[in-house]
Coordinates of C-alpha atoms in Angstrom, one line a residue:
M612 CA 37.7 -60.0 61.9
K613 CA 40.0 -57.0 61.4
A614 CA 42.4 -58.4 64.0
D615 CA 42.5 -61.8 62.2
I616 CA 43.3 -60.1 58.9
R617 CA 46.1 -58.0 60.5
V618 CA 47.6 -61.2 62.0
A619 CA 47.3 -62.9 58.6
W620 CA 49.1 -60.0 57.0
I621 CA 51.9 -60.1 59.5
L622 CA 52.3 -63.9 59.1
A623 CA 52.3 -63.6 55.3
R624 CA 55.1 -61.0 55.4
A625 CA 57.1 -63.2 57.7
A626 CA 56.7 -66.4 55.7
G627 CA 59.7 -68.6 55.5
P628 CA 61.1 -70.5 52.5
R629 CA 59.0 -73.6 53.3
E630 CA 55.8 -71.6 52.9
R631 CA 56.7 -69.6 49.8
W632 CA 56.0 -72.4 47.4
R633 CA 52.5 -72.8 49.0
T634 CA 51.8 -69.1 48.6
S635 CA 53.1 -69.3 45.0
L636 CA 50.7 -72.2 44.2
T637 CA 47.8 -70.4 45.8
S638 CA 48.6 -67.3 43.7
L639 CA 48.9 -69.3 40.6
G640 CA 45.5 -70.9 41.2
A641 CA 43.9 -67.5 41.8
L642 CA 45.5 -66.2 38.6
S643 CA 44.0 -69.1 36.7
A644 CA 40.5 -68.6 38.3
T645 CA 40.7 -64.9 37.5
G646 CA 41.7 -65.5 33.9
F647 CA 38.8 -68.0 33.3
A648 CA 36.3 -65.6 34.9
L649 CA 37.5 -62.6 33.0
A650 CA 37.5 -64.5 29.7
A651 CA 33.9 -65.7 30.4
I652 CA 32.7 -62.1 31.2
T653 CA 34.4 -60.8 28.1
V654 CA 32.9 -63.4 25.8
A655 CA 29.4 -63.0 27.4
A656 CA 29.5 -59.2 27.1
I657 CA 29.9 -59.1 23.4
P658 CA 26.6 -57.8 22.1
G659 CA 24.5 -59.3 19.3
Q660 CA 25.7 -60.7 16.0
V661 CA 29.3 -59.6 15.2
S662 CA 32.2 -60.6 13.1
I663 CA 35.3 -61.5 15.0
P664 CA 38.4 -62.6 13.1
Y665 CA 39.1 -65.4 15.5
A666 CA 38.1 -69.0 16.0
H667 CA 36.6 -69.4 12.5
G668 CA 33.4 -67.6 13.4
L669 CA 32.8 -69.5 16.6
L670 CA 32.4 -66.2 18.5
D671 CA 30.1 -64.4 16.0
R672 CA 26.7 -65.6 17.3
P673 CA 25.3 -65.3 20.9
G674 CA 24.4 -69.0 21.2
E675 CA 28.0 -70.2 20.7
R676 CA 29.4 -67.4 22.9
A677 CA 27.1 -68.5 25.7
G678 CA 28.4 -72.1 25.5
I679 CA 32.0 -70.9 25.6
A680 CA 31.3 -68.6 28.6
F681 CA 29.6 -71.5 30.4
S682 CA 32.6 -73.8 29.7
L683 CA 35.0 -71.2 31.1
V684 CA 32.9 -70.9 34.3
L685 CA 32.9 -74.7 34.8
L686 CA 36.7 -74.5 34.8
L687 CA 36.5 -72.7 38.1
I688 CA 35.4 -76.0 39.8
P689 CA 38.8 -77.7 39.6
V690 CA 40.6 -74.5 40.4
L691 CA 38.7 -74.0 43.6
A692 CA 39.4 -77.7 44.5
F693 CA 43.1 -77.0 43.9
L694 CA 43.0 -73.9 46.2
G695 CA 41.4 -76.1 48.9
Q696 CA 44.3 -78.6 48.7
C697 CA 46.8 -75.7 49.0
A698 CA 45.0 -74.5 52.2
R699 CA 45.3 -78.0 53.7
I700 CA 48.9 -78.4 53.1
G701 CA 49.6 -74.9 54.4
A702 CA 48.0 -75.8 57.7
V703 CA 50.7 -78.5 58.3
H704 CA 53.6 -76.1 57.8
R705 CA 52.1 -73.5 60.1
D706 CA 51.8 -75.8 63.1
R707 CA 54.4 -74.2 65.4
R708 CA 53.2 -70.6 65.0
T709 CA 49.6 -71.8 65.2
A710 CA 50.4 -73.4 68.5
G711 CA 51.7 -70.0 69.7
M712 CA 48.4 -68.4 68.7
R713 CA 46.5 -71.1 70.6
L714 CA 48.7 -70.5 73.7
A715 CA 48.0 -66.8 73.4
G716 CA 44.2 -67.5 73.6
A717 CA 43.1 -67.9 70.0
T718 CA 40.4 -70.5 69.4
A719 CA 40.5 -73.2 66.7
R720 CA 37.9 -71.2 64.7
Q721 CA 40.1 -68.1 64.8
V722 CA 43.0 -70.1 63.6
R723 CA 41.0 -71.3 60.6
R724 CA 39.9 -67.8 59.9
I725 CA 43.5 -66.5 59.9
A726 CA 44.5 -69.3 57.6
G727 CA 41.6 -68.4 55.3
A728 CA 42.7 -64.7 55.4
E729 CA 46.3 -65.8 54.4
S730 CA 44.9 -67.7 51.4
A731 CA 42.8 -64.6 50.5
L732 CA 45.9 -62.3 50.6
A733 CA 47.9 -64.7 48.4
C734 CA 44.9 -65.0 46.0
L735 CA 44.6 -61.2 45.9
V736 CA 48.1 -61.0 44.5
G737 CA 47.2 -63.7 41.9
S738 CA 43.9 -62.1 40.9
V739 CA 45.5 -58.6 40.5
T740 CA 48.3 -60.1 38.4
G741 CA 45.7 -61.9 36.3
L742 CA 43.8 -58.7 35.7
G743 CA 47.0 -57.0 34.6
V744 CA 47.9 -59.8 32.2
F745 CA 44.3 -59.9 30.8
A746 CA 44.3 -56.1 30.3
V747 CA 47.5 -56.4 28.3
L748 CA 46.0 -59.1 26.1
L749 CA 42.9 -56.9 25.5
A750 CA 45.1 -54.0 24.5
V751 CA 47.1 -56.2 22.2
T752 CA 44.0 -57.5 20.5
G753 CA 42.5 -54.0 20.2
H754 CA 39.4 -54.9 22.2
S755 CA 38.1 -52.2 24.6
P756 CA 35.3 -53.4 26.9
R757 CA 32.6 -51.1 28.2
P758 CA 32.8 -49.5 31.6
L759 CA 30.2 -51.9 33.0
V760 CA 32.5 -54.8 31.9
W761 CA 35.5 -53.2 33.7
A762 CA 33.3 -53.0 36.8
A763 CA 32.6 -56.7 36.5
F764 CA 36.4 -57.3 36.1
G765 CA 37.0 -55.4 39.4
A766 CA 34.3 -57.5 41.1
V767 CA 36.0 -60.7 40.0
V768 CA 39.3 -59.5 41.4
L769 CA 37.7 -59.1 44.8
L770 CA 35.4 -62.1 44.5
V771 CA 38.2 -64.7 43.8
P772 CA 40.0 -64.0 47.1
L773 CA 36.7 -64.2 49.0
L774 CA 35.9 -67.5 47.4
A775 CA 39.4 -68.8 48.1
A776 CA 39.0 -67.8 51.8
A777 CA 35.7 -69.6 52.0
V778 CA 37.2 -72.7 50.4
S779 CA 40.1 -72.6 52.7
V780 CA 37.9 -72.3 55.8
L781 CA 35.8 -75.2 54.4
A782 CA 38.8 -77.3 53.7
L783 CA 40.2 -76.7 57.3
R784 CA 36.9 -77.2 59.1
R785 CA 38.0 -80.6 60.5
V786 CA 41.6 -79.6 61.2
I787 CA 42.0 -78.8 64.9
S788 CA 45.2 -77.5 66.4
S789 CA 46.2 -78.1 70.0
P790 CA 48.1 -75.5 72.0
L791 CA 51.1 -77.9 72.0
G792 CA 51.5 -77.7 68.2
H793 CA 49.9 -81.0 67.3
F794 CA 47.5 -81.1 64.4
R795 CA 44.8 -83.7 64.0
R796 CA 41.9 -84.1 61.6
T797 CA 38.6 -85.2 63.0
T798 CA 37.1 -88.1 61.1
P799 CA 33.5 -87.7 60.0
G800 CA 32.5 -91.3 60.4
R801 CA 29.5 -92.1 58.2
G802 CA 28.4 -88.6 57.7
R803 CA 29.8 -88.1 54.3
G804 CA 28.4 -91.4 53.1
T805 CA 25.0 -90.4 54.3
V806 CA 25.2 -87.0 52.5
L807 CA 26.4 -88.6 49.3
G808 CA 23.6 -91.1 49.6
F809 CA 21.0 -88.4 49.7
L810 CA 22.7 -86.6 46.8
L811 CA 22.7 -89.8 44.7
A812 CA 19.0 -90.3 45.4
A813 CA 18.2 -86.7 44.5
L814 CA 20.2 -86.9 41.2
L815 CA 18.6 -90.3 40.4
I816 CA 15.1 -88.8 40.8
A817 CA 16.0 -85.8 38.7
T818 CA 17.4 -88.0 36.0
A819 CA 14.4 -90.2 36.0
A820 CA 12.1 -87.1 35.7
L821 CA 14.1 -85.8 32.8
L822 CA 13.8 -89.2 31.0
V823 CA 10.1 -89.1 31.5
L824 CA 9.8 -85.5 30.2
L825 CA 12.3 -85.9 27.4
P826 CA 9.7 -87.0 24.7
R827 CA 7.6 -84.0 25.5
G828 CA 10.3 -81.4 25.9
G829 CA 12.4 -82.6 22.9
A830 CA 15.9 -81.2 22.4
A831 CA 15.5 -78.5 25.0
L832 CA 15.8 -81.0 27.8
M833 CA 18.7 -83.0 26.3
P834 CA 21.4 -80.7 27.8
L835 CA 19.8 -81.0 31.3
L836 CA 19.6 -84.8 30.9
V837 CA 23.3 -84.9 30.0
L838 CA 24.2 -82.7 32.9
A839 CA 22.2 -84.8 35.3
L840 CA 23.8 -88.0 34.0
V841 CA 27.3 -86.5 34.5
L842 CA 26.5 -85.3 38.0
L843 CA 24.9 -88.6 38.9
T844 CA 27.9 -90.6 37.7
G845 CA 30.3 -88.2 39.4
A846 CA 28.6 -88.4 42.7
G847 CA 28.4 -92.2 42.4
A848 CA 32.1 -92.4 41.6
L849 CA 32.9 -90.1 44.5
W850 CA 30.9 -92.4 46.8
T851 CA 32.7 -95.4 45.3
V852 CA 36.1 -93.9 46.3
G853 CA 35.1 -93.6 49.9
A854 CA 33.3 -97.0 50.1
S855 CA 36.0 -98.9 48.2
A856 CA 38.7 -97.3 50.3
A857 CA 36.9 -98.4 53.5
L858 CA 36.3 -101.9 52.1
I859 CA 39.9 -102.3 50.6
G860 CA 41.4 -101.0 53.8
R861 CA 39.4 -103.4 56.0
K862 CA 40.0 -106.5 53.9
L863 CA 43.6 -106.0 53.1
T864 CA 44.6 -105.1 56.7
H865 CA 43.9 -108.7 57.6
R866 CA 45.0 -110.4 54.4
A867 CA 48.0 -108.3 53.1
K868 CA 51.3 -110.2 52.7
H869 CA 53.4 -107.3 51.5
P870 CA 54.4 -104.6 54.0
S871 CA 53.6 -101.8 51.5
V872 CA 50.1 -103.1 51.0
L873 CA 49.6 -103.5 54.7
I874 CA 50.7 -99.8 55.4
A875 CA 48.5 -98.5 52.6
A876 CA 45.5 -100.6 53.7
A877 CA 45.8 -99.3 57.3
R878 CA 45.9 -95.7 56.1
L879 CA 42.8 -96.2 53.9
A880 CA 40.9 -97.9 56.8
H881 CA 41.8 -95.0 59.2
D882 CA 40.4 -92.2 56.9
P883 CA 38.7 -93.7 53.8
W884 CA 37.0 -90.4 52.8
A885 CA 40.4 -88.6 52.5
A886 CA 40.7 -90.0 49.0
A887 CA 37.2 -88.9 48.0
R888 CA 38.1 -85.4 49.2
T889 CA 41.1 -85.3 47.0
H890 CA 39.7 -87.0 43.9
A891 CA 36.3 -85.3 43.7
A892 CA 37.1 -82.9 40.8
L893 CA 39.2 -85.5 39.0
L894 CA 36.3 -88.0 38.8
L895 CA 34.0 -85.3 37.3
V896 CA 36.7 -84.5 34.7
T897 CA 36.9 -88.3 33.9
V898 CA 33.2 -88.5 33.2
V899 CA 33.3 -85.4 31.0
G900 CA 36.6 -86.5 29.3
V901 CA 35.2 -90.0 28.3
A902 CA 31.9 -88.4 27.1
F903 CA 33.7 -85.7 25.2
T904 CA 36.1 -88.1 23.5
G905 CA 33.3 -90.3 22.3
V906 CA 31.1 -87.4 21.2
R907 CA 34.0 -85.9 19.3
G908 CA 34.7 -89.2 17.4
V909 CA 31.0 -89.6 16.5
L910 CA 30.6 -85.9 15.5
L911 CA 33.7 -85.9 13.3
A912 CA 32.6 -89.2 11.6
E913 CA 29.2 -87.7 10.9
L914 CA 30.6 -84.4 9.5
T915 CA 33.3 -86.0 7.3
G916 CA 31.1 -89.0 6.3
R917 CA 28.3 -87.0 4.7
Q918 CA 27.8 -86.9 1.0
Y919 CA 27.7 -83.1 1.2
P920 CA 30.0 -82.1 4.1
P921 CA 29.5 -78.6 5.6
G922 CA 31.2 -75.8 3.8
N923 CA 32.8 -74.3 6.9
L924 CA 34.1 -77.5 8.5
A925 CA 36.7 -75.4 10.5
F926 CA 33.8 -73.9 12.4
Y927 CA 33.0 -77.3 13.9
T928 CA 36.6 -78.5 14.4
T929 CA 37.6 -75.3 16.1
G930 CA 34.7 -75.7 18.6
I931 CA 35.7 -79.3 19.2
D932 CA 39.3 -78.4 19.7
L933 CA 38.4 -75.6 22.2
A934 CA 36.2 -78.0 24.1
G935 CA 39.0 -80.5 24.2
A936 CA 41.5 -77.9 25.4
A937 CA 39.0 -77.0 28.2
V938 CA 38.8 -80.7 29.3
L939 CA 42.6 -81.0 29.2
T940 CA 43.0 -77.8 31.2
A941 CA 40.5 -79.1 33.9
L942 CA 42.4 -82.4 34.0
A943 CA 45.8 -80.7 34.4
I944 CA 44.4 -78.6 37.3
S945 CA 42.8 -81.6 38.9
L946 CA 46.1 -83.5 38.7
C947 CA 47.9 -80.6 40.3
G948 CA 45.3 -80.8 43.1
L949 CA 46.0 -84.5 43.5
A950 CA 49.8 -83.8 43.6
V951 CA 49.3 -81.2 46.3
G952 CA 46.9 -83.5 48.2
A953 CA 49.5 -86.3 48.1
A954 CA 52.2 -83.9 49.4
E955 CA 49.8 -82.8 52.2
S956 CA 49.2 -86.4 53.2
V957 CA 52.9 -87.1 53.4
A958 CA 53.7 -83.9 55.3
T959 CA 50.9 -84.6 57.8
R960 CA 52.2 -88.1 58.6
R961 CA 55.9 -87.0 58.9
S962 CA 56.2 -88.2 62.5
G963 CA 54.8 -91.6 61.7
L964 CA 56.9 -92.0 58.6
A965 CA 60.0 -91.0 60.5
A966 CA 59.2 -93.5 63.2
Q967 CA 58.7 -96.3 60.5
A968 CA 62.0 -95.4 58.9
A969 CA 63.8 -95.4 62.2
A970 CA 62.3 -98.9 62.9
G971 CA 63.9 -100.2 59.7
V972 CA 61.1 -99.9 57.1
P973 CA 62.9 -99.4 53.7
H974 CA 62.2 -96.2 51.7
R975 CA 60.9 -98.2 48.7
V976 CA 58.2 -99.8 50.9
L977 CA 57.0 -96.4 52.1
A978 CA 57.1 -95.1 48.5
M979 CA 55.1 -98.0 47.3
A980 CA 52.6 -97.6 50.1
T981 CA 52.1 -93.9 49.2
L982 CA 51.4 -94.8 45.5
L983 CA 49.0 -97.7 46.5
E984 CA 47.1 -95.3 48.7
T985 CA 46.2 -93.4 45.6
A986 CA 45.9 -96.3 43.2
L987 CA 43.7 -98.7 45.1
P988 CA 40.6 -96.6 45.9
L989 CA 40.8 -94.7 42.6
A990 CA 40.7 -97.7 40.2
P991 CA 37.0 -98.7 40.8
A992 CA 35.8 -95.1 40.9
L993 CA 37.5 -94.4 37.5
V994 CA 35.9 -97.5 36.0
L995 CA 32.5 -96.2 37.2
A996 CA 33.2 -92.7 35.9
G997 CA 34.3 -94.2 32.5
A998 CA 31.1 -96.2 32.3
G999 CA 29.0 -93.1 33.0
G1000 CA 30.8 -91.1 30.3
A1001 CA 30.4 -94.1 27.9
V1002 CA 26.6 -94.0 28.5
V1003 CA 26.5 -90.3 27.5
Y1004 CA 28.4 -90.7 24.2
L1005 CA 26.7 -94.0 23.3
A1006 CA 23.4 -92.2 23.7
Y1007 CA 24.6 -89.5 21.4
A1008 CA 25.8 -92.1 18.9
A1009 CA 22.3 -93.7 19.0
V1010 CA 20.7 -90.3 18.3
V1011 CA 23.0 -89.5 15.4
G1012 CA 22.5 -93.0 14.0
N1013 CA 25.6 -93.2 11.7
G1014 CA 26.6 -96.6 13.1
F1015 CA 30.1 -95.4 14.3
V1016 CA 30.9 -96.2 17.9
P1017 CA 34.5 -95.2 18.9
L1018 CA 36.4 -97.4 21.3
L1019 CA 39.2 -94.9 22.1
P1020 CA 37.2 -93.3 25.0
L1021 CA 37.3 -96.6 26.9
L1022 CA 41.1 -96.1 27.3
V1023 CA 40.7 -92.6 28.9
P1024 CA 40.1 -93.9 32.5
F1025 CA 43.3 -96.0 32.3
A1026 CA 45.3 -93.1 31.0
I1027 CA 43.9 -90.9 33.8
H1028 CA 44.8 -93.5 36.3
A1029 CA 48.4 -93.6 35.1
A1030 CA 48.5 -89.8 35.2
C1031 CA 47.2 -89.9 38.8
L1032 CA 50.0 -92.2 39.8
L1033 CA 52.6 -89.9 38.2
A1034 CA 51.0 -87.0 40.0
A1035 CA 51.2 -88.9 43.3
A1036 CA 54.8 -89.8 42.6
T1037 CA 55.7 -86.1 42.8
S1038 CA 55.4 -86.4 46.6
L1039 CA 58.2 -89.0 46.8
P1040 CA 61.0 -86.5 47.1
L1041 CA 59.2 -85.0 50.0
L1042 CA 58.6 -88.4 51.4
R1043 CA 62.4 -89.1 51.5
R1044 CA 63.0 -85.9 53.4
V1045 CA 60.2 -86.2 56.0
S1046 CA 60.8 -89.9 56.6
H1047 CA 64.4 -89.4 57.7
P1048 CA 64.8 -90.5 61.3
S1049 CA 66.2 -87.1 62.2
E1050 CA 62.6 -85.8 61.9
L1051 CA 61.9 -87.5 65.2
R1052 CA 63.7 -84.7 67.0
F1053 CA 61.0 -82.2 66.0
T1054 CA 57.9 -84.3 66.9

């Protein structure tokens, strides 16, 4: 393991211009993860009932602080997914030197460990920078944590690179490099569909059990029921992405009349679960976003429609705004992961794209196929995710009983779908470069 870390350090120091942007993205993701984790620890470490002149009293009581800390921890999920996407796209740009390591006797597992160590080193830079920025913010606000909290900060700085290395190794587990510099990704066949099927069954059983126990447990089981519904819908939407990609690819391959549709369908049929791998965090954010938008509308209507509204209305609106900011942050991170995944897909297929361009396929056809590869399998999954989020906020509206049912949340899946297309479109400049026929000289 020490030899792998030493090799990763040498490769990181000798990184070329094509890899610096990947390292920068990885460091930025680590900085974000460190910031969220340190903020969660700081909020959770505040003792007892206090008076903090921020957020209109939202940080004064332990109950509200626990909710804020839990929300900050949940933001680590899209960040880790983003780091996994950065690891995949990094493997493509390191093919030639990886081939040299394979020729020198390194195994595929050692190559993946070295790639994970590279991600860990880049994340260490980001986590240390995040700790420095957070320490400055604490000094500016006049807050001085206890020594035990500083020890927890140090543990986070070390834990984030370790998590990034684990995510990188997991993301590259199906990427196998040959000694001749050719990368291929093994296809899992039906394995992922089977795993998701078991997961859906387990979540369905847990949700049914919570529904049975809800009349006895009362409000204490309501958060668990909402969490189970969100996870159930997210897992179902994730399965829908893979299943619809396989179905759409198989049907359109035989019936497509436009060349861009035919190219996109062939890619989906070849690896239908690639879309599910990229869109996992995004689908969960969609479920939460639809549910939050609906709950926000119902709650605000209830607060402002009372005959005697609460005296400290800013306490509620501040909490709602902070929750909305967390959802938007998770959406932005997920969209960045989608953009990185689209770039990774284009870079992986650069030899095939160059061959198609050399054969006379116009660039607009290749660009449209790239966008369709994202749009086609994502549409039904977003509809399912939106339906799951709608169930959550409709149930909340039924419990509140004020008769107000907002329709704005139903537009959230369409807005997210448009944002996903814009994120996928960021890979089009790379597509123009890698699809040039001159790329055939390097394949």
